[in-house]
mmCIF file of C-alpha atoms in Angstrom:
data_model
loop_
_atom_site.group_PDB
_atom_site.id
_atom_site.type_symbol
_atom_site.label_atom_id
_atom_site.label_comp_id
_atom_site.label_asym_id
_atom_site.label_seq_id
_atom_site.Cartn_x
_atom_site.Cartn_y
_atom_site.Cartn_z
ATOM 1 C CA MET F 1 -12.666 19.981 6.576
ATOM 2 C CA GLY F 2 -16.093 21.818 6.953
ATOM 3 C CA ALA F 3 -18.009 18.656 6.029
ATOM 4 C CA THR F 4 -16.642 16.947 9.155
ATOM 5 C CA GLY F 5 -17.245 19.664 11.720
ATOM 6 C CA GLY F 6 -13.779 20.297 12.199
ATOM 7 C CA PRO F 7 -11.521 23.101 12.062
ATOM 8 C CA VAL F 8 -11.166 24.387 8.448
ATOM 9 C CA TRP F 9 -7.287 24.537 7.603
ATOM 10 C CA GLY F 10 -5.680 27.473 5.964
ATOM 11 C CA ARG F 11 -3.044 27.114 3.163
ATOM 12 C CA VAL F 12 -0.348 26.753 5.455
ATOM 13 C CA GLU F 13 -1.702 23.686 7.325
ATOM 14 C CA GLN F 14 -2.476 22.171 4.014
ATOM 15 C CA GLN F 15 0.613 22.703 2.496
ATOM 16 C CA ASP F 16 2.146 21.228 5.461
ATOM 17 C CA PHE F 17 -0.175 18.150 5.611
ATOM 18 C CA ARG F 18 0.474 17.243 2.164
ATOM 19 C CA SER F 19 4.306 17.557 2.525
ATOM 20 C CA ARG F 20 3.977 15.268 5.409
ATOM 21 C CA VAL F 21 1.971 12.590 3.176
ATOM 22 C CA ARG F 22 4.200 12.747 0.323
ATOM 23 C CA GLY F 23 7.023 12.212 2.698
ATOM 24 C CA ALA F 24 5.420 9.264 4.393
ATOM 25 C CA LEU F 25 4.866 7.577 0.878
ATOM 26 C CA LEU F 26 8.492 8.256 0.072
ATOM 27 C CA GLY F 27 9.849 6.898 3.232
ATOM 28 C CA ALA F 28 8.065 3.795 2.637
ATOM 29 C CA ALA F 29 9.222 3.619 -0.763
ATOM 30 C CA VAL F 30 12.460 4.258 0.014
ATOM 31 C CA GLY F 31 12.388 1.617 2.723
ATOM 32 C CA ASP F 32 11.072 -1.241 0.435
ATOM 33 C CA ALA F 33 13.448 -0.494 -2.133
ATOM 34 C CA LEU F 34 16.273 -1.156 0.349
ATOM 35 C CA GLY F 35 14.639 -3.875 1.400
ATOM 36 C CA ALA F 36 14.059 -5.697 -1.836
ATOM 37 C CA PRO F 37 17.111 -7.185 -2.558
ATOM 38 C CA VAL F 38 17.655 -8.942 0.704
ATOM 39 C CA ASP F 39 13.954 -10.115 1.133
ATOM 40 C CA GLY F 40 13.788 -13.767 2.642
ATOM 41 C CA LEU F 41 17.234 -13.937 3.381
ATOM 42 C CA GLY F 42 18.740 -14.779 6.949
ATOM 43 C CA ILE F 43 20.824 -12.324 8.534
ATOM 44 C CA GLU F 44 23.966 -13.981 8.172
ATOM 45 C CA GLU F 45 23.223 -14.381 4.176
ATOM 46 C CA ILE F 46 22.491 -10.774 4.122
ATOM 47 C CA ARG F 47 25.883 -9.911 5.791
ATOM 48 C CA ALA F 48 27.684 -12.172 3.895
ATOM 49 C CA ALA F 49 26.192 -10.590 0.715
ATOM 50 C CA HIS F 50 26.432 -7.415 1.628
ATOM 51 C CA GLY F 51 29.206 -6.946 4.607
ATOM 52 C CA PRO F 52 28.998 -6.731 8.643
ATOM 53 C CA ASP F 53 26.486 -3.610 8.246
ATOM 54 C CA GLY F 54 24.094 -5.059 5.886
ATOM 55 C CA VAL F 55 22.432 -3.203 3.302
ATOM 56 C CA VAL F 56 23.399 0.428 3.502
ATOM 57 C CA ASP F 57 22.396 1.639 0.184
ATOM 58 C CA LEU F 58 20.119 1.027 -2.750
ATOM 59 C CA ALA F 59 21.135 -2.174 -4.307
ATOM 60 C CA ALA F 60 20.120 -4.183 -7.329
ATOM 61 C CA ALA F 61 16.419 -5.901 -7.495
ATOM 62 C CA TYR F 62 14.247 -7.227 -10.442
ATOM 63 C CA GLY F 63 16.709 -6.402 -12.854
ATOM 64 C CA ARG F 64 17.303 -2.462 -11.620
ATOM 65 C CA ARG F 65 18.791 -0.762 -8.754
ATOM 66 C CA GLY F 66 16.401 0.851 -6.542
ATOM 67 C CA ALA F 67 13.289 -1.281 -7.395
ATOM 68 C CA VAL F 68 10.260 -1.160 -5.154
ATOM 69 C CA THR F 69 8.345 -4.706 -4.482
ATOM 70 C CA HIS F 70 4.465 -5.201 -4.745
ATOM 71 C CA LEU F 71 3.841 -3.526 -1.340
ATOM 72 C CA THR F 72 4.903 -0.061 -2.559
ATOM 73 C CA GLN F 73 2.319 -0.794 -5.171
ATOM 74 C CA LEU F 74 -0.096 -1.688 -2.906
ATOM 75 C CA THR F 75 0.285 1.309 -1.049
ATOM 76 C CA LEU F 76 -0.059 3.567 -3.919
ATOM 77 C CA PHE F 77 -3.277 2.136 -5.367
ATOM 78 C CA THR F 78 -4.641 1.973 -1.564
ATOM 79 C CA VAL F 79 -3.923 5.799 -1.166
ATOM 80 C CA ASP F 80 -5.690 6.182 -4.544
ATOM 81 C CA GLY F 81 -8.865 4.245 -3.525
ATOM 82 C CA LEU F 82 -9.135 6.570 -0.140
ATOM 83 C CA ILE F 83 -8.609 9.883 -2.772
ATOM 84 C CA ARG F 84 -11.185 8.852 -4.656
ATOM 85 C CA ALA F 85 -13.592 8.122 -1.876
ATOM 86 C CA GLN F 86 -12.844 11.341 -0.038
ATOM 87 C CA VAL F 87 -14.146 13.033 -3.234
ATOM 88 C CA ARG F 88 -17.308 10.849 -3.400
ATOM 89 C CA ARG F 89 -17.787 11.855 0.053
ATOM 90 C CA ASP F 90 -17.961 15.680 -0.818
ATOM 91 C CA THR F 91 -19.945 15.097 -3.716
ATOM 92 C CA GLY F 92 -22.511 13.230 -1.280
ATOM 93 C CA ALA F 93 -22.142 9.850 -2.945
ATOM 94 C CA ARG F 94 -19.664 7.585 -1.485
ATOM 95 C CA HIS F 95 -19.056 3.722 -0.422
ATOM 96 C CA PRO F 96 -15.287 3.895 0.358
ATOM 97 C CA PRO F 97 -15.120 0.077 0.324
ATOM 98 C CA THR F 98 -16.312 0.105 -3.694
ATOM 99 C CA ASP F 99 -13.593 2.695 -4.153
ATOM 100 C CA LEU F 100 -10.857 0.870 -2.532
ATOM 101 C CA ARG F 101 -12.077 -2.352 -4.108
ATOM 102 C CA ARG F 102 -11.853 -0.894 -7.632
ATOM 103 C CA ALA F 103 -8.440 0.355 -6.889
ATOM 104 C CA TYR F 104 -7.242 -3.091 -6.180
ATOM 105 C CA LEU F 105 -8.916 -4.265 -9.524
ATOM 106 C CA ARG F 106 -6.775 -1.277 -11.206
ATOM 107 C CA TRP F 107 -3.486 -2.761 -9.407
ATOM 108 C CA ALA F 108 -4.470 -6.412 -10.317
ATOM 109 C CA ALA F 109 -4.385 -5.401 -13.722
ATOM 110 C CA THR F 110 -0.818 -4.002 -13.593
ATOM 111 C CA GLN F 111 0.223 -7.682 -12.584
ATOM 112 C CA ARG F 112 -1.140 -9.237 -15.803
ATOM 113 C CA ASP F 113 -1.404 -6.519 -18.567
ATOM 114 C CA TRP F 114 1.742 -5.924 -20.530
ATOM 115 C CA GLY F 115 1.016 -1.823 -20.010
ATOM 116 C CA PRO F 116 -1.448 0.829 -19.372
ATOM 117 C CA ASP F 117 -4.509 1.053 -21.290
ATOM 118 C CA LEU F 118 -4.507 4.855 -21.840
ATOM 119 C CA ARG F 119 -8.031 4.379 -23.624
ATOM 120 C CA ARG F 120 -9.604 3.751 -20.262
ATOM 121 C CA LYS F 121 -9.455 7.440 -18.778
ATOM 122 C CA GLU F 122 -11.490 6.036 -15.755
ATOM 123 C CA ASP F 123 -8.698 4.126 -14.684
ATOM 124 C CA GLY F 124 -7.040 7.723 -13.706
ATOM 125 C CA TRP F 125 -3.146 8.898 -13.846
ATOM 126 C CA LEU F 126 -1.803 6.235 -11.226
ATOM 127 C CA ALA F 127 -3.046 3.407 -13.383
ATOM 128 C CA HIS F 128 -1.491 5.079 -16.315
ATOM 129 C CA GLU F 129 2.152 5.096 -14.968
ATOM 130 C CA GLU F 130 3.768 2.460 -16.780
ATOM 131 C CA TRP F 131 6.442 1.595 -14.182
ATOM 132 C CA LEU F 132 3.594 0.110 -11.924
ATOM 133 C CA HIS F 133 2.983 -2.241 -14.670
ATOM 134 C CA ALA F 134 5.724 -5.272 -13.245
ATOM 135 C CA ARG F 135 4.917 -7.996 -11.263
ATOM 136 C CA ARG F 136 7.181 -7.986 -8.157
ATOM 137 C CA ASP F 137 6.318 -11.203 -6.483
ATOM 138 C CA PRO F 138 2.872 -10.843 -5.174
ATOM 139 C CA THR F 139 1.351 -14.351 -3.480
ATOM 140 C CA ARG F 140 -0.949 -16.139 -5.437
ATOM 141 C CA THR F 141 -3.665 -15.743 -2.905
ATOM 142 C CA LEU F 142 -3.268 -11.984 -3.225
ATOM 143 C CA LEU F 143 -3.651 -12.065 -6.939
ATOM 144 C CA LEU F 144 -6.570 -13.953 -6.767
ATOM 145 C CA GLY F 145 -8.200 -12.535 -3.492
ATOM 146 C CA LEU F 146 -7.742 -8.751 -5.270
ATOM 147 C CA GLY F 147 -7.984 -9.623 -8.933
ATOM 148 C CA ASP F 148 -11.623 -10.815 -9.025
ATOM 149 C CA GLU F 149 -15.205 -9.251 -8.781
ATOM 150 C CA VAL F 150 -16.167 -10.230 -5.597
ATOM 151 C CA MET F 151 -15.450 -8.067 -2.505
ATOM 152 C CA GLY F 152 -14.932 -9.494 0.715
ATOM 153 C CA THR F 153 -17.033 -8.944 3.573
ATOM 154 C CA LEU F 154 -17.150 -9.497 7.497
ATOM 155 C CA ASP F 155 -19.595 -12.207 7.270
ATOM 156 C CA ALA F 156 -17.674 -13.579 4.074
ATOM 157 C CA PRO F 157 -13.962 -12.844 4.420
ATOM 158 C CA LYS F 158 -11.116 -13.387 1.437
ATOM 159 C CA SER F 159 -8.695 -16.001 2.978
ATOM 160 C CA PRO F 160 -8.674 -14.989 6.374
ATOM 161 C CA GLY F 161 -5.967 -17.196 7.441
ATOM 162 C CA VAL F 162 -3.370 -15.787 4.899
ATOM 163 C CA ALA F 163 -0.255 -14.479 6.982
ATOM 164 C CA GLY F 164 2.068 -11.979 5.190
ATOM 165 C CA PRO F 165 3.405 -8.356 5.267
ATOM 166 C CA GLU F 166 0.543 -7.287 3.010
ATOM 167 C CA VAL F 167 -1.875 -5.937 5.453
ATOM 168 C CA LEU F 168 0.446 -2.926 6.357
ATOM 169 C CA PRO F 169 0.567 -1.251 3.301
ATOM 170 C CA ARG F 170 -3.128 -1.596 2.605
ATOM 171 C CA SER F 171 -3.844 -0.395 6.101
ATOM 172 C CA VAL F 172 -1.498 2.012 7.130
ATOM 173 C CA PRO F 173 -2.495 4.823 4.579
ATOM 174 C CA PHE F 174 -5.756 4.912 6.542
ATOM 175 C CA GLY F 175 -3.380 6.575 9.029
ATOM 176 C CA LEU F 176 -3.060 9.491 6.690
ATOM 177 C CA LEU F 177 -6.802 10.218 6.798
ATOM 178 C CA VAL F 178 -7.846 13.760 8.524
ATOM 179 C CA GLY F 179 -11.331 14.329 9.740
ATOM 180 C CA TRP F 180 -12.746 11.239 8.692
ATOM 181 C CA GLU F 181 -15.181 9.113 11.178
ATOM 182 C CA PRO F 182 -14.283 5.910 12.999
ATOM 183 C CA ALA F 183 -16.507 4.325 10.309
ATOM 184 C CA ARG F 184 -13.365 4.015 8.130
ATOM 185 C CA ARG F 185 -12.586 1.008 10.244
ATOM 186 C CA ALA F 186 -15.197 -1.082 8.925
ATOM 187 C CA ALA F 187 -14.734 0.149 5.664
ATOM 188 C CA ARG F 188 -11.296 -1.192 5.899
ATOM 189 C CA ARG F 189 -12.225 -4.513 7.414
ATOM 190 C CA ARG F 190 -14.577 -5.211 4.447
ATOM 191 C CA VAL F 191 -12.224 -4.329 1.516
ATOM 192 C CA ARG F 192 -9.897 -6.593 3.384
ATOM 193 C CA GLY F 193 -12.287 -8.982 4.259
ATOM 194 C CA ALA F 194 -10.511 -10.034 7.141
ATOM 195 C CA ASP F 195 -9.392 -8.812 10.821
ATOM 196 C CA PRO F 196 -7.378 -5.447 10.133
ATOM 197 C CA ARG F 197 -5.172 -6.803 13.260
ATOM 198 C CA PRO F 198 -1.420 -8.229 11.658
ATOM 199 C CA PRO F 199 -2.131 -11.868 10.663
ATOM 200 C CA ASP F 200 0.817 -13.175 12.875
ATOM 201 C CA GLY F 201 0.118 -10.849 15.785
ATOM 202 C CA VAL F 202 3.409 -9.253 15.734
ATOM 203 C CA PRO F 203 2.681 -5.315 16.907
ATOM 204 C CA LEU F 204 3.999 -2.880 14.225
ATOM 205 C CA GLY F 205 7.223 -2.095 16.609
ATOM 206 C CA GLY F 206 7.959 -5.588 16.445
ATOM 207 C CA ARG F 207 7.659 -5.892 12.950
ATOM 208 C CA VAL F 208 10.129 -2.637 12.304
ATOM 209 C CA ARG F 209 12.467 -4.300 14.645
ATOM 210 C CA ARG F 210 12.355 -7.846 13.076
ATOM 211 C CA HIS F 211 12.625 -5.973 9.354
ATOM 212 C CA ARG F 212 15.722 -3.751 10.413
ATOM 213 C CA ALA F 213 17.348 -7.125 11.611
ATOM 214 C CA ARG F 214 16.510 -8.949 8.349
ATOM 215 C CA ALA F 215 18.319 -6.007 6.544
ATOM 216 C CA GLY F 216 21.460 -5.959 9.096
ATOM 217 C CA LEU F 217 20.963 -2.947 10.450
ATOM 218 C CA ARG F 218 21.204 -3.804 13.880
ATOM 219 C CA ARG F 219 24.359 -5.572 14.956
ATOM 220 C CA GLU F 220 24.740 -8.415 17.316
ATOM 221 C CA SER F 221 25.580 -7.328 20.898
#
């Protein structure tokens, strides 16, 4: 962390941080897989299909048990873009919005191509993971917004009025950054081309409670 003027981490601190990052990503993916089979269902529909306690184990979605949705895909490609931006920062050549934009273009390719193109070495290992090449119900607006070469800006945002959960997997990974100056917020806005607040104005805590209720994890009093 010397490049940012902060304390230098030892081996133990680095391993602990990496473990926490992996745990956060794994936990998000598991939660996504648990919710995938009941996405869009009401609480009574969920209980009718899975019992009074709702979803308590992985169930079938997208033709298999434990499948994740496009939200996990977006989370992984957001992290991929942030890692590349961090590496470029350390080399003295960086533009985080561009690195993230390219990461989303790689995600968009997984939604239209039959499989990874191993000849494209610059895509990196994540885009070469064949299991990610599957369309998991992303909205048409999302596909169009992240699949073209035009990058949104504060002056010309892309789809600023669209409401949906996609804001979370594309914003939460920024919390994994350590020692990056507040300018990352401006970079995030430029990449998303919209206000970073949740489109529906619901705080994160409210969203968690709402999704828990949808999954039938909270009983009626």
